[in-house]
Each structure stands twice: as structure tokens, then as C-alpha cells.
mmCIF file of C-alpha atoms in Angstrom:
data_model
loop_
_atom_site.group_PDB
_atom_site.id
_atom_site.type_symbol
_atom_site.label_atom_id
_atom_site.label_comp_id
_atom_site.label_asym_id
_atom_site.label_seq_id
_atom_site.Cartn_x
_atom_site.Cartn_y
_atom_site.Cartn_z
ATOM 1 C CA GLU A 1 0.411 -13.635 5.902
ATOM 2 C CA VAL A 2 2.792 -11.836 3.538
ATOM 3 C CA ASP A 3 2.214 -8.097 3.410
ATOM 4 C CA LEU A 4 3.368 -5.691 0.683
ATOM 5 C CA VAL A 5 2.475 -2.004 0.902
ATOM 6 C CA GLU A 6 3.308 0.394 -1.905
ATOM 7 C CA SER A 7 3.631 4.156 -1.539
ATOM 8 C CA GLY A 8 4.976 7.167 -3.401
ATOM 9 C CA GLY A 9 2.506 7.459 -6.243
ATOM 10 C CA GLY A 10 0.998 10.748 -7.321
ATOM 11 C CA LEU A 11 0.595 13.300 -10.076
ATOM 12 C CA VAL A 12 3.743 14.265 -11.972
ATOM 13 C CA GLN A 13 4.351 16.277 -15.110
ATOM 14 C CA PRO A 14 5.717 14.692 -18.275
ATOM 15 C CA GLY A 15 9.491 14.518 -18.037
ATOM 16 C CA GLY A 16 9.366 14.442 -14.252
ATOM 17 C CA SER A 17 10.532 11.891 -11.726
ATOM 18 C CA LEU A 18 8.968 9.857 -8.969
ATOM 19 C CA ARG A 19 10.186 7.200 -6.532
ATOM 20 C CA LEU A 20 7.919 4.357 -5.518
ATOM 21 C CA SER A 21 8.476 2.280 -2.405
ATOM 22 C CA CYS A 22 7.207 -1.105 -1.303
ATOM 23 C CA ALA A 23 7.399 -2.103 2.363
ATOM 24 C CA ALA A 24 7.504 -5.844 2.886
ATOM 25 C CA SER A 25 6.674 -7.744 6.056
ATOM 26 C CA ARG A 26 5.828 -11.198 7.410
ATOM 27 C CA PHE A 27 8.375 -13.000 5.256
ATOM 28 C CA THR A 28 12.144 -13.111 4.857
ATOM 29 C CA PHE A 29 12.466 -10.357 2.234
ATOM 30 C CA LYS A 30 16.138 -10.948 1.454
ATOM 31 C CA ASN A 31 15.389 -14.472 0.178
ATOM 32 C CA TYR A 32 13.135 -13.477 -2.739
ATOM 33 C CA TRP A 33 13.261 -11.909 -6.170
ATOM 34 C CA MET A 34 10.937 -8.908 -6.208
ATOM 35 C CA ASN A 35 8.999 -7.294 -9.058
ATOM 36 C CA TRP A 36 7.081 -4.251 -10.161
ATOM 37 C CA VAL A 37 3.998 -4.826 -12.319
ATOM 38 C CA ARG A 38 1.721 -2.088 -13.636
ATOM 39 C CA GLN A 39 -1.756 -1.680 -15.080
ATOM 40 C CA ALA A 40 -2.521 1.322 -17.240
ATOM 41 C CA PRO A 41 -6.121 2.586 -17.359
ATOM 42 C CA GLY A 42 -8.269 0.184 -19.347
ATOM 43 C CA LYS A 43 -5.306 -2.095 -20.060
ATOM 44 C CA GLY A 44 -3.977 -5.400 -18.776
ATOM 45 C CA LEU A 45 -1.147 -6.261 -16.446
ATOM 46 C CA GLU A 46 2.389 -5.503 -17.616
ATOM 47 C CA TRP A 47 5.540 -6.704 -15.886
ATOM 48 C CA VAL A 48 7.908 -3.729 -15.455
ATOM 49 C CA ALA A 49 11.069 -4.800 -13.653
ATOM 50 C CA ASN A 50 12.580 -7.286 -11.226
ATOM 51 C CA ILE A 51 15.584 -7.618 -8.978
ATOM 52 C CA ASN A 52 17.335 -10.574 -7.413
ATOM 53 C CA GLN A 53 17.832 -11.244 -3.742
ATOM 54 C CA ALA A 54 21.125 -9.344 -3.348
ATOM 55 C CA GLY A 55 20.197 -6.548 -5.740
ATOM 56 C CA GLY A 56 22.909 -7.256 -8.260
ATOM 57 C CA GLU A 57 20.734 -8.645 -11.058
ATOM 58 C CA LYS A 58 18.001 -6.476 -12.542
ATOM 59 C CA TYR A 59 15.776 -6.683 -15.601
ATOM 60 C CA TYR A 60 13.344 -4.286 -17.244
ATOM 61 C CA VAL A 61 10.641 -4.277 -19.876
ATOM 62 C CA ASP A 62 11.962 -2.547 -22.995
ATOM 63 C CA SER A 63 9.651 0.471 -22.659
ATOM 64 C CA VAL A 64 11.246 1.595 -19.370
ATOM 65 C CA LYS A 65 14.903 0.693 -19.949
ATOM 66 C CA GLY A 66 17.149 3.664 -19.288
ATOM 67 C CA ARG A 67 14.366 5.574 -17.494
ATOM 68 C CA PHE A 68 13.426 3.379 -14.513
ATOM 69 C CA THR A 69 15.719 1.876 -11.888
ATOM 70 C CA ILE A 70 14.711 -0.890 -9.511
ATOM 71 C CA SER A 71 16.533 -1.266 -6.199
ATOM 72 C CA ARG A 72 16.103 -2.784 -2.764
ATOM 73 C CA ASP A 73 17.282 -2.365 0.809
ATOM 74 C CA ASN A 74 17.208 -5.727 2.551
ATOM 75 C CA ALA A 75 17.987 -4.132 5.916
ATOM 76 C CA LYS A 76 14.790 -2.102 5.601
ATOM 77 C CA ASN A 77 12.726 -4.846 3.903
ATOM 78 C CA SER A 78 11.975 -2.392 1.127
ATOM 79 C CA LEU A 79 11.773 -2.362 -2.661
ATOM 80 C CA TYR A 80 11.998 0.787 -4.763
ATOM 81 C CA LEU A 81 11.329 1.988 -8.291
ATOM 82 C CA GLN A 82 12.968 5.233 -9.336
ATOM 83 C CA MET A 83 11.127 6.559 -12.367
ATOM 84 C CA SER A 84 12.459 9.421 -14.475
ATOM 85 C CA SER A 85 11.669 10.995 -17.856
ATOM 86 C CA LEU A 86 8.085 10.008 -17.200
ATOM 87 C CA ARG A 87 5.630 9.874 -20.084
ATOM 88 C CA ALA A 88 1.859 9.919 -20.279
ATOM 89 C CA GLU A 89 1.945 6.216 -21.156
ATOM 90 C CA ASP A 90 3.570 5.472 -17.769
ATOM 91 C CA THR A 91 0.282 6.406 -16.097
ATOM 92 C CA ALA A 92 -0.785 3.276 -14.244
ATOM 93 C CA ILE A 93 -1.315 1.553 -10.958
ATOM 94 C CA TYR A 94 2.051 0.116 -9.927
ATOM 95 C CA TYR A 95 2.066 -3.113 -7.940
ATOM 96 C CA CYS A 96 4.868 -4.656 -5.968
ATOM 97 C CA ALA A 97 4.897 -8.460 -6.264
ATOM 98 C CA ARG A 98 6.958 -11.237 -4.722
ATOM 99 C CA ALA A 99 8.281 -13.937 -7.030
ATOM 100 C CA SER A 100 8.304 -17.557 -5.993
ATOM 101 C CA MET A 101 11.161 -19.941 -6.735
ATOM 102 C CA MET A 102 9.353 -20.815 -9.986
ATOM 103 C CA ASP A 103 8.938 -17.146 -11.012
ATOM 104 C CA TYR A 104 5.225 -16.811 -10.521
ATOM 105 C CA PHE A 105 3.959 -13.860 -8.485
ATOM 106 C CA ASP A 106 2.599 -15.383 -5.314
ATOM 107 C CA TYR A 107 1.843 -12.211 -3.330
ATOM 108 C CA TRP A 108 0.973 -8.688 -4.444
ATOM 109 C CA GLY A 109 0.503 -5.305 -2.840
ATOM 110 C CA GLN A 110 -2.595 -3.132 -3.274
ATOM 111 C CA GLY A 111 -0.827 -0.802 -5.681
ATOM 112 C CA THR A 112 -0.033 2.891 -5.929
ATOM 113 C CA LEU A 113 -1.361 5.171 -8.671
ATOM 114 C CA VAL A 114 1.017 7.178 -10.824
ATOM 115 C CA THR A 115 -0.501 9.822 -13.080
ATOM 116 C CA VAL A 116 1.701 11.584 -15.626
ATOM 117 C CA SER A 117 -0.072 14.678 -16.883
ATOM 118 C CA SER A 118 0.453 18.391 -17.338
ATOM 119 C CA ASP B 1 9.589 -13.124 -27.545
ATOM 120 C CA ILE B 2 6.864 -15.275 -26.062
ATOM 121 C CA ARG B 3 3.388 -13.954 -26.772
ATOM 122 C CA LEU B 4 0.328 -15.055 -24.812
ATOM 123 C CA THR B 5 -3.125 -14.820 -26.389
ATOM 124 C CA GLN B 6 -6.161 -15.193 -24.169
ATOM 125 C CA SER B 7 -9.623 -15.990 -25.432
ATOM 126 C CA PRO B 8 -12.263 -14.884 -25.274
ATOM 127 C CA SER B 9 -11.426 -11.307 -24.288
ATOM 128 C CA SER B 10 -14.679 -11.242 -22.353
ATOM 129 C CA LEU B 11 -17.578 -13.533 -21.562
ATOM 130 C CA SER B 12 -20.918 -13.320 -19.807
ATOM 131 C CA ALA B 13 -21.934 -16.044 -17.397
ATOM 132 C CA SER B 14 -24.368 -16.792 -14.587
ATOM 133 C CA ILE B 15 -23.867 -17.928 -11.015
ATOM 134 C CA GLY B 16 -23.288 -21.663 -11.011
ATOM 135 C CA ASP B 17 -22.020 -21.838 -14.587
ATOM 136 C CA ARG B 18 -18.900 -23.709 -15.593
ATOM 137 C CA VAL B 19 -16.593 -21.424 -17.551
ATOM 138 C CA THR B 20 -13.421 -22.206 -19.444
ATOM 139 C CA LEU B 21 -10.789 -19.623 -20.325
ATOM 140 C CA THR B 22 -7.988 -20.253 -22.803
ATOM 141 C CA CYS B 23 -4.405 -19.062 -23.058
ATOM 142 C CA ARG B 24 -2.242 -19.877 -26.080
ATOM 143 C CA THR B 25 1.456 -19.163 -26.517
ATOM 144 C CA ASN B 26 3.444 -18.742 -29.717
ATOM 145 C CA GLN B 27 6.058 -21.260 -28.608
ATOM 146 C CA SER B 28 6.151 -24.181 -26.227
ATOM 147 C CA ILE B 29 6.566 -23.265 -22.574
ATOM 148 C CA ALA B 30 6.107 -26.767 -21.105
ATOM 149 C CA THR B 31 3.936 -26.133 -18.019
ATOM 150 C CA TYR B 32 5.436 -22.755 -17.041
ATOM 151 C CA LEU B 33 2.073 -21.046 -17.125
ATOM 152 C CA ASN B 34 0.325 -19.265 -14.260
ATOM 153 C CA TRP B 35 -3.150 -17.792 -13.774
ATOM 154 C CA TYR B 36 -4.219 -14.716 -11.793
ATOM 155 C CA GLN B 37 -7.537 -13.160 -10.821
ATOM 156 C CA HIS B 38 -7.861 -9.382 -10.701
ATOM 157 C CA ARG B 39 -10.895 -7.624 -9.292
ATOM 158 C CA PRO B 40 -11.208 -3.835 -9.699
ATOM 159 C CA GLY B 41 -9.545 -1.942 -6.871
ATOM 160 C CA LYS B 42 -7.949 -5.087 -5.467
ATOM 161 C CA ALA B 43 -4.528 -6.655 -5.623
ATOM 162 C CA PRO B 44 -4.188 -9.378 -8.251
ATOM 163 C CA LYS B 45 -4.281 -12.863 -6.778
ATOM 164 C CA LEU B 46 -2.426 -15.993 -7.861
ATOM 165 C CA LEU B 47 -4.817 -18.851 -8.588
ATOM 166 C CA ILE B 48 -2.867 -21.542 -10.433
ATOM 167 C CA TYR B 49 0.874 -22.025 -10.932
ATOM 168 C CA THR B 50 2.784 -24.310 -13.279
ATOM 169 C CA ALA B 51 -0.377 -24.907 -15.287
ATOM 170 C CA SER B 52 -2.314 -27.014 -12.813
ATOM 171 C CA SER B 53 -1.203 -26.465 -9.190
ATOM 172 C CA LEU B 54 -3.690 -24.671 -6.962
ATOM 173 C CA HIS B 55 -2.208 -21.856 -4.882
ATOM 174 C CA THR B 56 -2.748 -21.914 -1.124
ATOM 175 C CA GLY B 57 -6.239 -20.887 -0.094
ATOM 176 C CA VAL B 58 -7.720 -20.886 -3.611
ATOM 177 C CA PRO B 59 -11.091 -22.666 -3.813
ATOM 178 C CA SER B 60 -11.127 -26.049 -5.521
ATOM 179 C CA ARG B 61 -13.665 -24.844 -8.108
ATOM 180 C CA PHE B 62 -10.658 -23.342 -9.907
ATOM 181 C CA SER B 63 -8.573 -25.734 -11.970
ATOM 182 C CA GLY B 64 -5.927 -25.442 -14.653
ATOM 183 C CA SER B 65 -4.654 -27.726 -17.365
ATOM 184 C CA GLY B 66 -2.473 -27.792 -20.431
ATOM 185 C CA SER B 67 1.106 -27.939 -21.550
ATOM 186 C CA GLY B 68 3.174 -26.800 -24.481
ATOM 187 C CA THR B 69 1.224 -23.979 -26.111
ATOM 188 C CA ASP B 70 -2.389 -24.511 -25.024
ATOM 189 C CA PHE B 71 -3.708 -23.933 -21.529
ATOM 190 C CA THR B 72 -7.105 -23.622 -19.862
ATOM 191 C CA LEU B 73 -8.469 -22.242 -16.629
ATOM 192 C CA THR B 74 -11.824 -23.700 -15.575
ATOM 193 C CA ILE B 75 -14.152 -22.351 -12.936
ATOM 194 C CA SER B 76 -16.651 -25.032 -11.945
ATOM 195 C CA GLY B 77 -19.650 -23.359 -10.405
ATOM 196 C CA LEU B 78 -19.165 -19.611 -10.785
ATOM 197 C CA GLN B 79 -19.606 -17.618 -7.572
ATOM 198 C CA PRO B 80 -20.383 -13.884 -7.194
ATOM 199 C CA GLU B 81 -16.811 -13.131 -6.148
ATOM 200 C CA ASP B 82 -15.468 -14.756 -9.330
ATOM 201 C CA PHE B 83 -16.580 -11.931 -11.609
ATOM 202 C CA ALA B 84 -13.205 -10.458 -12.430
ATOM 203 C CA THR B 85 -10.501 -10.340 -15.074
ATOM 204 C CA TYR B 86 -8.235 -13.357 -15.391
ATOM 205 C CA TYR B 87 -4.681 -13.222 -16.717
ATOM 206 C CA CYS B 88 -2.228 -15.906 -17.740
ATOM 207 C CA GLN B 89 1.521 -15.351 -17.362
ATOM 208 C CA GLN B 90 4.516 -17.308 -18.602
ATOM 209 C CA SER B 91 7.485 -18.140 -16.399
ATOM 210 C CA PHE B 92 9.405 -20.130 -19.001
ATOM 211 C CA ILE B 93 11.827 -17.391 -19.992
ATOM 212 C CA THR B 94 12.947 -15.865 -16.710
ATOM 213 C CA PRO B 95 13.907 -13.704 -15.038
ATOM 214 C CA GLN B 96 14.363 -11.211 -17.858
ATOM 215 C CA THR B 97 10.831 -11.297 -19.218
ATOM 216 C CA LEU B 98 7.673 -12.345 -17.462
ATOM 217 C CA THR B 99 4.880 -11.601 -19.893
ATOM 218 C CA PHE B 100 1.136 -11.627 -19.292
ATOM 219 C CA GLY B 101 -1.702 -12.376 -21.623
ATOM 220 C CA GLY B 102 -4.211 -9.684 -22.447
ATOM 221 C CA GLY B 103 -6.809 -10.941 -19.992
ATOM 222 C CA THR B 104 -10.343 -12.371 -20.060
ATOM 223 C CA LYS B 105 -13.060 -10.411 -18.305
ATOM 224 C CA VAL B 106 -15.802 -12.573 -16.776
ATOM 225 C CA GLU B 107 -19.003 -10.561 -16.453
ATOM 226 C CA VAL B 108 -22.478 -11.172 -15.106
ATOM 227 C CA LYS B 109 -24.995 -12.323 -17.698
#
């Protein structure tokens, strides 16, 4: 079965940076759009960003545009999220999710916690 | 922007109950509507895609219906593992925005 494992979360000060990674296995990674979705404490799910198969097409939710960068390395079967100028409201569990051909999220990782606090 | 409104925001139910959750959108999205289950500390799981198709491995007690702006998720015979939060998500305007509803929490009565 598809496996997605996130890493890189932790405690960071406001204004700081962090890079999340997602290791993918048991499917042909290079054939799929990939996404980051987050859940802030006590809140619902929020789509954050996605990237196409070759890495040349990327989209972001308005609240992270200009601060977060999604990328991928198909040779390493890995997805990344570079986060900078972090704010308290970026505190959340960040999930990596695979998108199907019809743009629903068919497989998800267990998530990695990012806490932005001084 | 497409907005998704789920109701109720929470409900209490008992094992064996039939429960119906609703998701409404502010514009027609045909059947580009998906449902997820999220238990605390777990990865979200896809239940239903394109309004009514059951994802692989999902029990048949889950069903989805609707089109246009009104959608429902029904759980026929609630099981202990079904107590969770359920989210709808639109995949009509893609890939640049993939919005979720606010969620419905199903709790034990």
C-alpha cells in the first residue's frame, strides 16, 4: 500500500524557517500531483500547496504565498515544503497527500507538527 | 471562490444509528465533491470521491449522494471506529484551489 512519511517538523520562532519533507514509497511518485494540507489546533483541514508531476506547476493558498515553497525530487521520491517568515498562525500538523487524477486526496501521511512560538 | 458549508458542526449519535451529514457549496460543482474521515492522531482517510464513489477498502455502510450544490454523506449503522470528524472537499476548481468544508464532528451520545 502507498506510504507517505513526513518529517522535519519542530519548534521554531516567529520569523524563522523550517523545511518539511515527505518520503513516498510503494507507488510511482513521478506520476502524481502532490499536496501539503495542514490542520491548526482546534481547526479544520486547510489545503496549503500542490505541485505537478514534473515540478513546474505549483499553487498555494493565499495565506502562504511568498513565504512557502513547494518542491519535489522525483529521483528521491520526495516532496518538500520550505517555510519561511513563519507566523504563530502557521502552527499546525502538516500532512503530505497524494492527489488522484480527479484531484481528490487518496492517500495521506501521518503528519508532522510545526509549532511557531517564542 | 467556492465555499463549502457543512452541517451540523457536530452531532451526537449511538452505535447502530444512521447519520446523515450535509455539505453545501455556494456555486454548482457538479459531482466534484469528496468526503474524508479524520480521527484524532491519525491520517485523514478518503471515504467517498466524486460525490458517490466508495474508495477502496471503505465499508459499504458509508455512502454519498448529491450534485450541484447539495451533498450528503450517510453512515448506515454507526460503528465505534466511526466517531471522528468528517470533511467535504471540492475538486471542481483545480489544481489552484482545493478547499475543504469546516467539518462535522460525530460524537458518542
